[in-house]
Amino acid sequence: MLFNSIDFAIFLPIVFALYWALSKLHIKWQNLLIVGASYTFYGWWDWRFLSLIIFSTLVDYYIGRALSKENVDKKRKFLLWTSIIVNLGFLGFFKYYNFFLENFVDAFTLMGMPIKSDLLHIILPVGISFYTFQTLSYSIDVYRRKLEPTNNFVAFAAFVSFFPQLVAGPIERATNLLPQFYTKRTFDYSKAANGMRQILWGLFKKVVIADNCAHYVNIIFNNPENYHGSMLFLGAVLFAFQIYCDFSGYSDIAIGTSRLFGFNLKRNFSFPYFARDIAEFWRRWHISLSTWFRDYLYIPLGGSRGSINNQIRNVFIIFIVSGFWHGANWTFIAWGALNALYFIPLLLLKRNRNNLGIIAETTFFPTLRDFVGMLFTFTLTVIAWVFFRAESIADAFVYLSGIFSSSLFYYPEISAFKGLQTLLYLLLFFNFIEWFGRKGEFAFEAIEKRPKLIRWLGYVFIVFLIGMYMQTKETPFIYFQF
Amino acid sequence: MPIAFLGYWLLLIAWGDMMDERNHQKLGENKHIVLHTFVSKHPKTNLNYPIAKFGHTFSRLNDAKKTQSKKVLFLGSSITYRGFDNRFFRKNGISAFNLGTSAQTPVQTELLLKRYLDSITPEIVIFEVSPGMIQNSGEEAAIDIIANDTITVETIKMALKVNRLKTYNTLLYGYYRQYFHRNDSITEHRWKAKDIYHINGYVETKKEGFKNSWIRDIEFQQNPKQLMALDRIVSMLKKKKIPYYLVMAPKTKAVYNSYTNIDNHIELMKTKGRFINFQNALPLVDSIHFYDHYHLNQKGVLIFNQKVIDTLKLAKKKN
């Protein structure tokens, strides 16, 4: 079920009420409820997917237990590789089988040896890219002896299937989330209130900003030949906000919902469009995935140590794999490769760790240098997003060639789109709130310190904007397809 | 929570009044520009209050309130209010009222019948049942009726059946307008562009030429809420012993042939009562008798209406 659906609006209060009603009993009852609710949540999409997540849970639970009893390095490695092969095997089959088959056939056709093949009609289980990485992190951390394997199957199943973050992250590390299932949770009003604030803000980002941007993005990207370069650039900017608000909105709802149940999830986005360089952008965007790749792929490969060639190789591997994680299409690989090209100069000039703090931390306005850095970085990411959004590499180049034409300096055809002007004002409002709240966990958190009247006016105003601009058709979150 | 809801309602009212073009005219041109600096002229929002705007629903429902005792009552969507010319029926000695409204679905038809059936007291009901009405959510038609008719408990029930955010917002705004008598001075012109409203509900079009457009294949889905509403309508008419006909008005060949599961729809309608499909019963030419793929022009309407009278034997036999 979608977070922005009536089904979830009914599901959540019921689970919330039952969960805290069980708080006086042993913790296992709360965890059991989490497991039951999470499987219900997940099975709502398609009950057949449950078998995969249950199997994945069982495999990694028993591998964890086996690792705790095994001290022979070779056998420990064997157990780890079993977990990796099972998890990545599922992911590879469901997500990439047809991609590899199509490209295999195309390659042989190009060489003049056409092969007949039948693509399988494979349904991609929702959230598979997320929960497989989550369980893999458990197996790897147990193997590395960073984490004690658990004997508590219910707690482990709850960790794997925890419904707020099951289908689109954040990808939680076992070291952070699993121990929270061992300790009793007590209701904390201020934590729950903060959670509600974050849910409200996440909903606003998703249904007001992302879904409305999507409407125009679809029109512009489907017919780029009809628009000036300036309009195409605006379309790409709208997509940048669509994907940010869609994905970070989901993360906000996931983190806020978790707070309602007494859990603390890691932050997944930290105002990435205020980044002053591309390295900072990648420290702020989809933090759970980028740190996962850093810890489990980049560092084992050698990271930024070793020869320059190795460093460049490692950067390319990370970004291309990250792109490929997003989907079985060359466009995602191209997007990853382009980001690698952006990043490498900073790495080689040792400027990739220049901007570690909050922009304009002690002032309201950024310095001119920071402002130019923000604009430049944002423009680079917008260009890269064109590959992410396009159906094919060829379409992406057609779109970009449309942007980088003389019509880039024409006035964009805003008035040709009903409601676009209003959306641009909403984007202005949104960015103002984000800028104002950039020092907090999430933008709307800043309202917590205001007087009660201002807080409630703020809540009512955001709810009003949601009520006025929410699309009446339920639109799924973009990252569900990953 | 109640205060938050009140705050939401107040903002809705402020927004609705700000977007009301009648207020823009009162404020004058300069302030008109200022308003439109902040909000585009046609924002896509979940509040739409089309009072005296589309399809002459405002005039039609005002007429319905004053109408009593007609022989025939027509129900349905714009295909109805543009397809059954009650002047033609009157010339043939048949008094009629056309209660069609834009995009009307059975959920709205049920509400209108509850309101007006007992005063109009028809001898026969003719209900145009094109497949689209069984599929649609009814949101557009619900908003049309909320804006152009009195809001009562039945209106709230209708909004709950439609269950769309835009409908609820329009209901909240509409109730404010009704409570504070903001609509008392509203009037509607008979002439709008090339459409003329005639008393008792028919809208005649003076549009010339045929507006062709690309038609893609359509497979209709049946909306369970609409089917249940249709069943309730049939029960209501049977209980009041009012004979009724379910009819399908003719459309262009291109549109009719694009319906991939039209036979399913026809079979379903036959189970609900006497059903007549006029699609292939008339010598109509798309480019001569239609002004778009769904609506007959005046030439086509007269041919169609004569056929309806003949088929249903509505005219009194002359002695």
Tab-separated table of C-alpha atoms in Angstrom, chain A residues 6 212 215-216 418-422 425 456-457 460-461 463-473, chain B residues 3-4 7-8 11-12 15 36-47 139 163-166 169:
chain	number	residue	atom	x	y	z
A	6	ILE	CA	-6.535	5.751	2.162
A	212	ASN	CA	2.697	18.063	-9.635
A	215	HIS	CA	2.692	16.041	-14.569
A	216	TYR	CA	4.747	18.622	-16.494
A	418	LYS	CA	-2.089	25.302	-17.067
A	419	GLY	CA	-1.019	25.644	-13.449
A	420	LEU	CA	2.749	25.691	-14.042
A	421	GLN	CA	3.132	29.227	-12.758
A	422	THR	CA	1.498	28.220	-9.472
A	425	TYR	CA	5.590	29.621	-6.718
A	456	TRP	CA	-0.691	25.234	14.310
A	457	LEU	CA	-1.054	27.883	11.616
A	460	VAL	CA	-3.015	23.976	8.879
A	461	PHE	CA	-1.360	25.814	5.997
A	463	VAL	CA	-2.475	20.554	5.209
A	464	PHE	CA	-4.346	23.156	3.155
A	465	LEU	CA	-1.698	23.062	0.432
A	466	ILE	CA	-1.880	19.258	0.435
A	467	GLY	CA	-5.671	19.426	0.199
A	468	MET	CA	-5.530	21.870	-2.679
A	469	TYR	CA	-2.727	20.396	-4.758
A	470	MET	CA	-2.783	16.670	-4.106
A	471	GLN	CA	-3.375	14.735	-7.297
A	472	THR	CA	-6.598	12.815	-7.001
A	473	LYS	CA	-5.092	9.732	-8.609
B	3	ILE	CA	-9.854	24.091	15.255
B	4	ALA	CA	-7.449	22.753	12.643
B	7	GLY	CA	-8.632	26.705	9.888
B	8	TYR	CA	-8.556	24.501	6.799
B	11	LEU	CA	-8.331	28.914	4.050
B	12	LEU	CA	-10.496	27.058	1.538
B	15	TRP	CA	-8.924	30.626	-1.699
B	36	HIS	CA	-2.770	36.738	-10.805
B	37	THR	CA	0.805	37.512	-9.957
B	38	PHE	CA	0.503	35.084	-7.071
B	39	VAL	CA	-1.787	32.566	-8.608
B	40	SER	CA	-2.071	31.683	-12.252
B	41	LYS	CA	-5.355	32.353	-13.940
B	42	HIS	CA	-6.226	28.702	-14.129
B	43	PRO	CA	-4.534	26.910	-11.276
B	44	LYS	CA	-4.899	23.167	-11.096
B	45	THR	CA	-6.262	22.826	-7.603
B	46	ASN	CA	-8.614	20.557	-5.731
B	47	LEU	CA	-11.250	23.244	-5.527
B	139	GLU	CA	-16.258	13.540	-9.595
B	163	ASN	CA	-15.090	9.971	-2.271
B	164	ARG	CA	-12.666	12.360	-3.936
B	165	LEU	CA	-10.767	15.187	-2.287
B	166	LYS	CA	-11.888	17.737	-4.867
B	169	ASN	CA	-13.318	20.630	-0.874
